[in-house]
CSV table of C-alpha atoms and ligand atoms in Angstrom, one decimal:
chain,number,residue,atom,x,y,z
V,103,UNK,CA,118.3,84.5,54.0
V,104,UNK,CA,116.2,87.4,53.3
V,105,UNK,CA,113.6,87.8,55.8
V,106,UNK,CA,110.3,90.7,55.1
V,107,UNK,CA,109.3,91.8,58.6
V,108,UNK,CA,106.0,93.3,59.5
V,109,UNK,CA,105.5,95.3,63.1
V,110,UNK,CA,101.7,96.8,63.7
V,111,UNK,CA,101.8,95.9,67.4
V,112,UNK,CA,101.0,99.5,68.6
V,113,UNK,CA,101.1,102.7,66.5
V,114,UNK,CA,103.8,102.3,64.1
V,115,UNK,CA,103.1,100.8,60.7
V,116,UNK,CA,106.1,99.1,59.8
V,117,UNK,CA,107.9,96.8,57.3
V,118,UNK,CA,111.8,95.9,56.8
V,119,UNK,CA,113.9,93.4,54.7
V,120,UNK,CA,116.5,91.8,56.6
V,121,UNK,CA,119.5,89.6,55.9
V,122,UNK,CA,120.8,86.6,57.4
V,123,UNK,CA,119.0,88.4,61.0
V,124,UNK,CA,121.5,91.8,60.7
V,125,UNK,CA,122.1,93.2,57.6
V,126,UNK,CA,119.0,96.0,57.0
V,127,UNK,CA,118.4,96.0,53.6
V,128,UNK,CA,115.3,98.6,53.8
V,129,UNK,CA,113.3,99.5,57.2
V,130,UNK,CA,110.1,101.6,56.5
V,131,UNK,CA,108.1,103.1,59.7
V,132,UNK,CA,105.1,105.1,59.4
V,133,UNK,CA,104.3,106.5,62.6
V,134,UNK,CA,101.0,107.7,63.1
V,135,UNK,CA,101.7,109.7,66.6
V,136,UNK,CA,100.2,113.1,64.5
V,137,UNK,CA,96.4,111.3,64.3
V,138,UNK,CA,96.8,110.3,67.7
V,139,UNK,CA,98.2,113.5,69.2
V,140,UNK,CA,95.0,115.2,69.7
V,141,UNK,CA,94.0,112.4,71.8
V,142,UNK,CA,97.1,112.6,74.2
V,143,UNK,CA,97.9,108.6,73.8
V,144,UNK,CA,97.0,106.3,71.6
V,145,UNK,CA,93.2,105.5,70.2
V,146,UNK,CA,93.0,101.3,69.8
V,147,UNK,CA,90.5,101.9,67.2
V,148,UNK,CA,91.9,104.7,65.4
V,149,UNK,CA,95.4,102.6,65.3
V,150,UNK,CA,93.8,100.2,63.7
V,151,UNK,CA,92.7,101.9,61.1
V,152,UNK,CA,95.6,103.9,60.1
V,153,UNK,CA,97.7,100.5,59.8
V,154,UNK,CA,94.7,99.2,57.6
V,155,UNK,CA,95.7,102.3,54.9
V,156,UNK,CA,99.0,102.7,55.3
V,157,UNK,CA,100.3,98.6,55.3
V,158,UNK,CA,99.9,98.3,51.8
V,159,UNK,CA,102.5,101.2,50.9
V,160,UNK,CA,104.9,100.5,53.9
V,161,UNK,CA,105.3,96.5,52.5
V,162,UNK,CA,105.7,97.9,48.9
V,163,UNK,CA,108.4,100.3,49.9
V,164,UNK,CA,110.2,98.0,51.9
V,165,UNK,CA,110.6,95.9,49.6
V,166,UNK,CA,111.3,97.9,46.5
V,167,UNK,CA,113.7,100.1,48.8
V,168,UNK,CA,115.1,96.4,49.7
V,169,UNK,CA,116.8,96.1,45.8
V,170,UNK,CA,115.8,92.5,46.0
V,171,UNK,CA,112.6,92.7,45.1
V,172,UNK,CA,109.5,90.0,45.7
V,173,UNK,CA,111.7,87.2,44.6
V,174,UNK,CA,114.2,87.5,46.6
V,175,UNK,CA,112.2,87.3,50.2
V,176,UNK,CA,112.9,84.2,51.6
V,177,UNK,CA,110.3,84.2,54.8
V,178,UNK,CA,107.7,86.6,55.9
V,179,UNK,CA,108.1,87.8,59.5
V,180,UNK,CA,105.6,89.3,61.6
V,181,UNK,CA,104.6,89.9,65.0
V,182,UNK,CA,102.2,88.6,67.2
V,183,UNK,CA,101.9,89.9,70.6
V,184,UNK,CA,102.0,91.8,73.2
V,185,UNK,CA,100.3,95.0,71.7
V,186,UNK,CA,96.8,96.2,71.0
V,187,UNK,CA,94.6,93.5,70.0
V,188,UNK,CA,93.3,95.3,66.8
V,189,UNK,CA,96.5,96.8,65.8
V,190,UNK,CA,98.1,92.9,65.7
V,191,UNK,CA,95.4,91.7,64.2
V,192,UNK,CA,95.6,94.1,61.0
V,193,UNK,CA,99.7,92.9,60.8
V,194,UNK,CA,98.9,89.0,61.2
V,195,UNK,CA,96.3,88.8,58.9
V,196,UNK,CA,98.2,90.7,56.0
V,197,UNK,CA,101.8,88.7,56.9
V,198,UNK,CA,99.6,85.1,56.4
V,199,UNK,CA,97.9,86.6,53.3
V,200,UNK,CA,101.5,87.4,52.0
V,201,UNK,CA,102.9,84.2,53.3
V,202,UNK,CA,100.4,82.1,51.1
V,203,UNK,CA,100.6,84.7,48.0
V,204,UNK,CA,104.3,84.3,47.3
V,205,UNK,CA,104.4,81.1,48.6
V,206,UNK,CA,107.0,81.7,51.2
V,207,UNK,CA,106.7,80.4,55.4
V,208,UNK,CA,106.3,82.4,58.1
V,209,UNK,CA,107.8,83.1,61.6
V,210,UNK,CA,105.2,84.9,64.0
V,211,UNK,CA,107.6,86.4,66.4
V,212,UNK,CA,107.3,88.1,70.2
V,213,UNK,CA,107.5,91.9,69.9
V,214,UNK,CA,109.5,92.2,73.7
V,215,UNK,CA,111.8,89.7,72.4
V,216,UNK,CA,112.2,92.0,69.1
V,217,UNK,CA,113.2,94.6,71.2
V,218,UNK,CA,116.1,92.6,73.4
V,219,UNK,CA,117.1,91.6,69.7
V,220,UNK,CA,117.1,95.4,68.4
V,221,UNK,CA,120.8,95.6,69.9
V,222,UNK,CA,122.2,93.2,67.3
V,223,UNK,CA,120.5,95.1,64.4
V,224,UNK,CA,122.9,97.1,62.0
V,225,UNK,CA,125.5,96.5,64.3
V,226,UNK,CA,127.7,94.0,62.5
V,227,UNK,CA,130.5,93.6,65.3
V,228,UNK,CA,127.9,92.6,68.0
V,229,UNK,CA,127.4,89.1,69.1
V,230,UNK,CA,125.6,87.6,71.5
V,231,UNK,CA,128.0,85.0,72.6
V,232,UNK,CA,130.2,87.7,73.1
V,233,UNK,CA,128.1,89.6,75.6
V,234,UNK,CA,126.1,87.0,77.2
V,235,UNK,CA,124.9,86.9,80.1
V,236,UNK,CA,123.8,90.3,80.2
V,237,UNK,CA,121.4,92.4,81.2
V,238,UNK,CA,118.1,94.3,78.8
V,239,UNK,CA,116.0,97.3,79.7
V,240,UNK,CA,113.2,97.2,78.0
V,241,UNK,CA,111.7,100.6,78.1
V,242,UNK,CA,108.6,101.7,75.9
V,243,UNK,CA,105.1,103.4,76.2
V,244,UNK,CA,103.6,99.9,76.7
V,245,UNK,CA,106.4,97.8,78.5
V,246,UNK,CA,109.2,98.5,81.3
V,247,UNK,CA,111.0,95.2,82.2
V,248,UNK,CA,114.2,94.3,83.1
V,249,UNK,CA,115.8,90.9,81.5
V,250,UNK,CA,118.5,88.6,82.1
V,251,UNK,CA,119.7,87.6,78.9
V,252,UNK,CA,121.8,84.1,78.9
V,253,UNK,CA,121.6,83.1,75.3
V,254,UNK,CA,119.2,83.5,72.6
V,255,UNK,CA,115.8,82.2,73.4
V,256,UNK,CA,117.1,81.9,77.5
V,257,UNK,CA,115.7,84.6,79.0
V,258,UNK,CA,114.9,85.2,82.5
V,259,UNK,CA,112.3,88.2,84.2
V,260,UNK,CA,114.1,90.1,86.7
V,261,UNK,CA,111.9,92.6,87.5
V,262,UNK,CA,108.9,94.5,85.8
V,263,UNK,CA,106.7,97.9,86.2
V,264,UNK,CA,103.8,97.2,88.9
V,265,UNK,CA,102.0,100.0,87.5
V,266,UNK,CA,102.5,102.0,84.0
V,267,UNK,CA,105.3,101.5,81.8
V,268,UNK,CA,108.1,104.0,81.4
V,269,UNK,CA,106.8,105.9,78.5
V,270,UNK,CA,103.3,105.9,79.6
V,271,UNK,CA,104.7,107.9,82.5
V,272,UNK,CA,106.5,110.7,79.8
V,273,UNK,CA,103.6,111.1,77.8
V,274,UNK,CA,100.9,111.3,80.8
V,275,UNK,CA,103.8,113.9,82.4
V,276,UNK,CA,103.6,115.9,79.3
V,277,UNK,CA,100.4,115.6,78.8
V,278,UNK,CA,99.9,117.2,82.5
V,279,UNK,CA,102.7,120.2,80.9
V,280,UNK,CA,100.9,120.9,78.3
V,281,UNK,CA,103.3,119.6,76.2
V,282,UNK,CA,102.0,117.2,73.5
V,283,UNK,CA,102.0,113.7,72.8
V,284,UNK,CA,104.8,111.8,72.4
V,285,UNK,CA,105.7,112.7,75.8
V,286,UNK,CA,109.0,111.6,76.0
V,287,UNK,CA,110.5,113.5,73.3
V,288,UNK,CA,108.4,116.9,74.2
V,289,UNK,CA,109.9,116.4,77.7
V,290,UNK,CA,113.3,115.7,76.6
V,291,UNK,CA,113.2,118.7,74.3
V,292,UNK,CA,111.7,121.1,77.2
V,293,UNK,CA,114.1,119.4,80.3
V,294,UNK,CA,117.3,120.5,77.7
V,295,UNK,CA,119.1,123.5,79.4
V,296,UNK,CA,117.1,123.0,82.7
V,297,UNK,CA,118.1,122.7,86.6
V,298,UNK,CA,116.8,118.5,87.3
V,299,UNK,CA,117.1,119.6,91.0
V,300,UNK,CA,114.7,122.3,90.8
V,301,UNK,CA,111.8,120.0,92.2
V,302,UNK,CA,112.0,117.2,94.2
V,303,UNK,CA,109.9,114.4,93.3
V,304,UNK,CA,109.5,111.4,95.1
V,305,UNK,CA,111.5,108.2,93.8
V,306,UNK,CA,109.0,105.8,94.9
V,307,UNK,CA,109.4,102.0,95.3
V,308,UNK,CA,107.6,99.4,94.2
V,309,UNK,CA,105.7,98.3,97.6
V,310,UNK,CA,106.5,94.5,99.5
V,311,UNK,CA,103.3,92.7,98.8
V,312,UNK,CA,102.8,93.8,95.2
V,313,UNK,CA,105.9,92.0,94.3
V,314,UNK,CA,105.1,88.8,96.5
V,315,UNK,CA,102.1,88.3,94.3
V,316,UNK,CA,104.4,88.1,91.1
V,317,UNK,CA,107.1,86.4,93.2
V,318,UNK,CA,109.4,89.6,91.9
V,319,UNK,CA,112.2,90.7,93.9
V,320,UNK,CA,110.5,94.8,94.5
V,321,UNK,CA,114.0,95.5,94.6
V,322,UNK,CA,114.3,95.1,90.8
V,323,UNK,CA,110.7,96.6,89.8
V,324,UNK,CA,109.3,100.0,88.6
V,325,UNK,CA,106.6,102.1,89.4
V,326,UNK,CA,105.7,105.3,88.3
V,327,UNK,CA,101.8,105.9,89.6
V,328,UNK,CA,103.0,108.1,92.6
V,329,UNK,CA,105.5,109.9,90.3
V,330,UNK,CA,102.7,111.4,87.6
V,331,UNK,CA,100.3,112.0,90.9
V,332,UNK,CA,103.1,114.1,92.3
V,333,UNK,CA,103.0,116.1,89.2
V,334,UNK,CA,99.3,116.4,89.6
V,335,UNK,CA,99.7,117.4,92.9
V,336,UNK,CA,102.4,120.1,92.2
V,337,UNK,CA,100.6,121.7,89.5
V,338,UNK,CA,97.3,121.8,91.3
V,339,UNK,CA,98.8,123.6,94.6
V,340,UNK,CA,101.2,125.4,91.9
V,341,UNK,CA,99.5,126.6,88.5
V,342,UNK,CA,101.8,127.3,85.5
V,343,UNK,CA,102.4,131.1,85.4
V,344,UNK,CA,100.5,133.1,82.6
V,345,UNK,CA,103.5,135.2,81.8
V,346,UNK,CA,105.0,133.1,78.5
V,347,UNK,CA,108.7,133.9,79.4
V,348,UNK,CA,108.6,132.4,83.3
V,349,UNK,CA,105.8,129.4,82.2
V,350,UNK,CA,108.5,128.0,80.0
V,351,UNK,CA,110.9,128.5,82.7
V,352,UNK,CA,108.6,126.5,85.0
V,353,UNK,CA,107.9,123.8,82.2
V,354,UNK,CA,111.6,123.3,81.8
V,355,UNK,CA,112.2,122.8,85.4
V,356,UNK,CA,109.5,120.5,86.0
V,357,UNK,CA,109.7,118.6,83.1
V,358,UNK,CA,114.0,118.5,83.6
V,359,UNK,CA,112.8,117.2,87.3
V,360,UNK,CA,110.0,114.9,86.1
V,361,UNK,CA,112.6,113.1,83.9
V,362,UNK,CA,115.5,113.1,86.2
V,363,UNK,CA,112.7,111.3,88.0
V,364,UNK,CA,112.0,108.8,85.9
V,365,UNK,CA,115.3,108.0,84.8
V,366,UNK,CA,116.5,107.9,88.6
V,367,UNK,CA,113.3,104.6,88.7
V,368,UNK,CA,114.7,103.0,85.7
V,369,UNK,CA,118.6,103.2,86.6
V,370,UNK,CA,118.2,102.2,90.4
V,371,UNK,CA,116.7,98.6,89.8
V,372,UNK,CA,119.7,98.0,87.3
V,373,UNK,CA,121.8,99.0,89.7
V,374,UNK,CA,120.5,96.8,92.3
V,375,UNK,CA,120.9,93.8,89.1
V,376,UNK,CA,124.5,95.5,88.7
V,377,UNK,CA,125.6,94.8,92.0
V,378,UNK,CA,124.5,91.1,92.3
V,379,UNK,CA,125.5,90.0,88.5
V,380,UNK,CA,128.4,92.8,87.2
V,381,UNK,CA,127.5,91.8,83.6
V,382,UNK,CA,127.2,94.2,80.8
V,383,UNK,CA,123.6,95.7,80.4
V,384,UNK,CA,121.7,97.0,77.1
V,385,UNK,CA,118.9,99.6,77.1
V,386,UNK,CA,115.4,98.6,73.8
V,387,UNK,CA,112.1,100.4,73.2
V,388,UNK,CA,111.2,103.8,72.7
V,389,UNK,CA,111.9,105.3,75.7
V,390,UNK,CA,115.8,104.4,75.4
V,391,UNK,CA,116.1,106.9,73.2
V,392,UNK,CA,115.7,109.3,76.1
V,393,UNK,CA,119.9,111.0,76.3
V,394,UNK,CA,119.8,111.2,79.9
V,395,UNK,CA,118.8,107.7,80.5
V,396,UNK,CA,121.3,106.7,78.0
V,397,UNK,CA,124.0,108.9,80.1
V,398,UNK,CA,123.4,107.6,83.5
V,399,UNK,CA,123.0,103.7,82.3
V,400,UNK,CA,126.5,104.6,80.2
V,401,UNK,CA,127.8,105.6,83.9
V,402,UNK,CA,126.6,102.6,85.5
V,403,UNK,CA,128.4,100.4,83.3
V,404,UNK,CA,131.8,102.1,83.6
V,405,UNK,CA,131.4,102.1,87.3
V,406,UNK,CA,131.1,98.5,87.3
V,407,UNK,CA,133.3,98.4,84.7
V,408,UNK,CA,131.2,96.2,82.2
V,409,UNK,CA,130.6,97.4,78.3
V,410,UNK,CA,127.3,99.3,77.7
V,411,UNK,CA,125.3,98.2,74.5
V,412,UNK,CA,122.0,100.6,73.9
V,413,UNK,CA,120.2,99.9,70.5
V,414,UNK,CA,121.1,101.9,67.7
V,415,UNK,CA,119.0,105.3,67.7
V,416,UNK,CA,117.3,104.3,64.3
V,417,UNK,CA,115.7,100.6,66.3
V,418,UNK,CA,114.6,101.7,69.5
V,419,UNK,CA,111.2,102.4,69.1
V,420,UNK,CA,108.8,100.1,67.3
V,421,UNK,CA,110.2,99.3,63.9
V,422,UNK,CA,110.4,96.1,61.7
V,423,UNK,CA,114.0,95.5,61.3
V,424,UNK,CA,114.0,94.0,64.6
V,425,UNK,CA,111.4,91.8,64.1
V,426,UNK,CA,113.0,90.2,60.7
V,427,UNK,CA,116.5,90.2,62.3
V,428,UNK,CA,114.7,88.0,65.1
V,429,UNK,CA,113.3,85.8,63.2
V,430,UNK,CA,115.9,85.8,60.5
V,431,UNK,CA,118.1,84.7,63.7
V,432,UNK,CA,115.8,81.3,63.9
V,433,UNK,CA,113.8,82.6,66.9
V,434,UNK,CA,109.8,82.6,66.6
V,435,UNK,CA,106.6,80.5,66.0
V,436,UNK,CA,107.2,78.9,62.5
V,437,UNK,CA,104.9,76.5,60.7
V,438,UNK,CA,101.7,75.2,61.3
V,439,UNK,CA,102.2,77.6,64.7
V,440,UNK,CA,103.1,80.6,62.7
V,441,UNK,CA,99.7,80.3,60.6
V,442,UNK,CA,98.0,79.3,63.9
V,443,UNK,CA,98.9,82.3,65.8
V,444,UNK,CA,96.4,84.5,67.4
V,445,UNK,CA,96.7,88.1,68.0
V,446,UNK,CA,97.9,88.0,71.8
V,447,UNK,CA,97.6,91.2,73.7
V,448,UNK,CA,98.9,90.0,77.0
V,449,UNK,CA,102.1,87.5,75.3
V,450,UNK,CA,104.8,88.7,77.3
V,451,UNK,CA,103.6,86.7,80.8
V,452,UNK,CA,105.7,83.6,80.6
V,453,UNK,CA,105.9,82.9,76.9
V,454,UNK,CA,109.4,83.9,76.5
V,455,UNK,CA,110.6,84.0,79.8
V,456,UNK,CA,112.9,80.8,80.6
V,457,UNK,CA,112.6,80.7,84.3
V,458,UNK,CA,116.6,80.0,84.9
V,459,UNK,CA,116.1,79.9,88.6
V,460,UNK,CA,113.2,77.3,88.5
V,461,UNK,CA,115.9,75.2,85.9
V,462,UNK,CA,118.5,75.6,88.4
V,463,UNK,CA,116.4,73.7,91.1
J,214,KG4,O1,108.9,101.3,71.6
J,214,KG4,P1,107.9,102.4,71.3
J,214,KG4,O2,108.0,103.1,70.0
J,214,KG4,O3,106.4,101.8,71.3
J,214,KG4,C1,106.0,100.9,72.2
J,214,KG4,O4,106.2,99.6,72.1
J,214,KG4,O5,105.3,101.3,73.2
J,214,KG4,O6,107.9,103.5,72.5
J,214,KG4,C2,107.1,104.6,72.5
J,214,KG4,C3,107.4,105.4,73.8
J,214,KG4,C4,106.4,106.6,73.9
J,214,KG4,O7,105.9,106.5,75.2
J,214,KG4,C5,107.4,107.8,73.8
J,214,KG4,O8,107.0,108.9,74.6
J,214,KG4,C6,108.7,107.2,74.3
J,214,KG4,O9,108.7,105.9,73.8
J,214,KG4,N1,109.8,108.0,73.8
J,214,KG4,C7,110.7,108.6,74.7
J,214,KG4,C8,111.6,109.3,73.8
J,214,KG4,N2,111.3,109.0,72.5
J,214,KG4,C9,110.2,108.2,72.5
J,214,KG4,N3,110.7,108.7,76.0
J,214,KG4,C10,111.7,109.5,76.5
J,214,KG4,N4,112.6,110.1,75.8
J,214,KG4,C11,112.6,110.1,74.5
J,214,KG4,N5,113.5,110.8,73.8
J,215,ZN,ZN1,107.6,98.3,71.3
């Protein structure tokens, strides 16, 4: 089955043909980080917009790239939630349109759940019955969580960020550095070659009663607040240097810190998952594109000597082929629901998680 997959959940446009949820016939992303750049993060508005014009093209070349052409699509995936309101909106309304035109049905699928999924895409070897249970880092500028994986469509929320996600934390770092938006890879690119113990920042923990309201073990959650307003802190009571030699000395220190930082906040909680389950653990999302994190998470695994499975390079950050492959793999809202669906911002609170615990009692 040849599914067409549709992604405009943030700032990527993107479309992909799948088959039978692996096999990536064609995967088209147009990522519009240059218009939002000048901004520092992403402009709702602006996003909109740019998926508006560039849709049209993206679907076209996905499916000409594809070699199966118009006939040959079998569904039309697309997804609805979480993400910026107007940005879903653009993606749902076209999939729906295309849907009806060529007379095909449609799976409206979870974009968190796309990313756990990314793992399996392109990588024909990898099964999920194979791994399962395991564990899923979910890292990108919107979302940090970390999953408990016991089959497809069983899911269960071990711990989340209390405060920004992981890559809201690299691109408000490099915004602070001077350093351009995306963050993450502007502070991976400055951090190469550079001491990670030169400053010390605080590896802060998510704080007691915070978790208690979402019933959260803190042991197993992210923040990053106190991490950025350390950076503000350090740069106010130290200013870059004016000298351009030694201020790219200082920027690759502190951004080789800064990340060492935030990998330290993502690794630890899996640890703390590591030591209770000893299952093997995958890394989704942007942000797990990010070498060092992929280093230390490859270390965790071989300590507890469990396989490591990290998305291909190519389906980490937003992109389509994940969301075909999903539904392609018989996950998703299909039918009447599919055409139902709303754009839904906040989807990720206990849509897909399957609370094992609260099954288990
Ligand atoms: O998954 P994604 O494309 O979009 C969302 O769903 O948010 O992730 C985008 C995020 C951005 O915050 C970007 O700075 C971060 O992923 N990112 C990285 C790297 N490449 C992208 N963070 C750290 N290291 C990288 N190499
Ligand atoms: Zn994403």
């Amino acid at each position: 089955m040849n599914v067409l997959g549709i992604e405009t959940s943030c700032d990527e446009t993107a479309a992909a043909v799948v088959a039978d949820g692996r096999d990536v016939l064609s995967n088209v992303v147009y990522s519009q980080a240059i218009k939002h750049a000048p901004f520092g993060g992403v402009v709702p508005e602006l996003a909109s917009r740019c998926h508006l014009e560039a849709l049209p093209d993206v679907i076209e070349r996905a499916v000409r790239e594809s070699g199966v052409g118009w006939e040959g699509i079998d569904r039309v995936a697309v997804t609805y939630g979480p993400g910026l309101a107007t940005s879903l909106l653009v993606g749902l309304a076209a999939a729906k349109g295309l849907a009806i035109r060529i007379n095909r049905p449609l799976t409206a699928v979870n974009h968190i759940e796309a990313h756990i999924y990314s793992i399996f895409i392109g990588c024909k070897t990898r099964r999920i019955e194979n791994i399962a249970p395991y564990l899923c880092l979910v890292v990108s500028g919107g979302h940090t969580c970390l999953i408990l994986i016991e089959a497809l469509g069983k899911y269960q929320l071990l711990g989340q960020t209390l405060d920004d996600a992981a890559g809201e934390a690299f691109d408000k770092g490099a915004s602070l550095l001077g350093l351009g938006y995306p963050g993450g890879p502007a502070i991976e690119t400055a951090a190469a070659g550079h001491d990670a113990s030169g400053i010390t920042f605080p590896r802060s923990r998510p704080r007691k009663e915070i978790c208690r309201i979402t019933g959260l073990n803190p042991r197993l959650c992210f923040s990053f607040s106190g991490l950025k307003t350390a950076l503000l802190y350090h740069l106010r009571d130290n200013p870059l240097p004016d000298d351009p030699q030694y201020r790219a000395e200082t920027v690759g220190i502190l951004a080789a810190s800064y990340q060492e930082a935030i990998v330290d906040a993502l690794v630890s909680p899996c640890e703390t998952a590591m030591e209770r389950f000893r299952i093997p653990i995958s890394v989704a999302g942007g942000v797990s594109l990010n070498r060092r994190l992929r280093e230390k998470l490859a270390d965790l695994a071989g300590r507890f000597g469990v396989p490591f499975t990290p998305a291909a390079p190519e389906f980490c950050a937003d992109n389509a082929a994940m969301v075909a492959g999903l539904a392609g793999a018989g996950r998703g809202l299909t039918g009447e629901d599919a055409f139902g669906a709303d754009a839904t911002p906040d989807l990720e609170t206990g849509e897909i998680w399957y609370n094992l615990a609260q099954e288990a009692s």
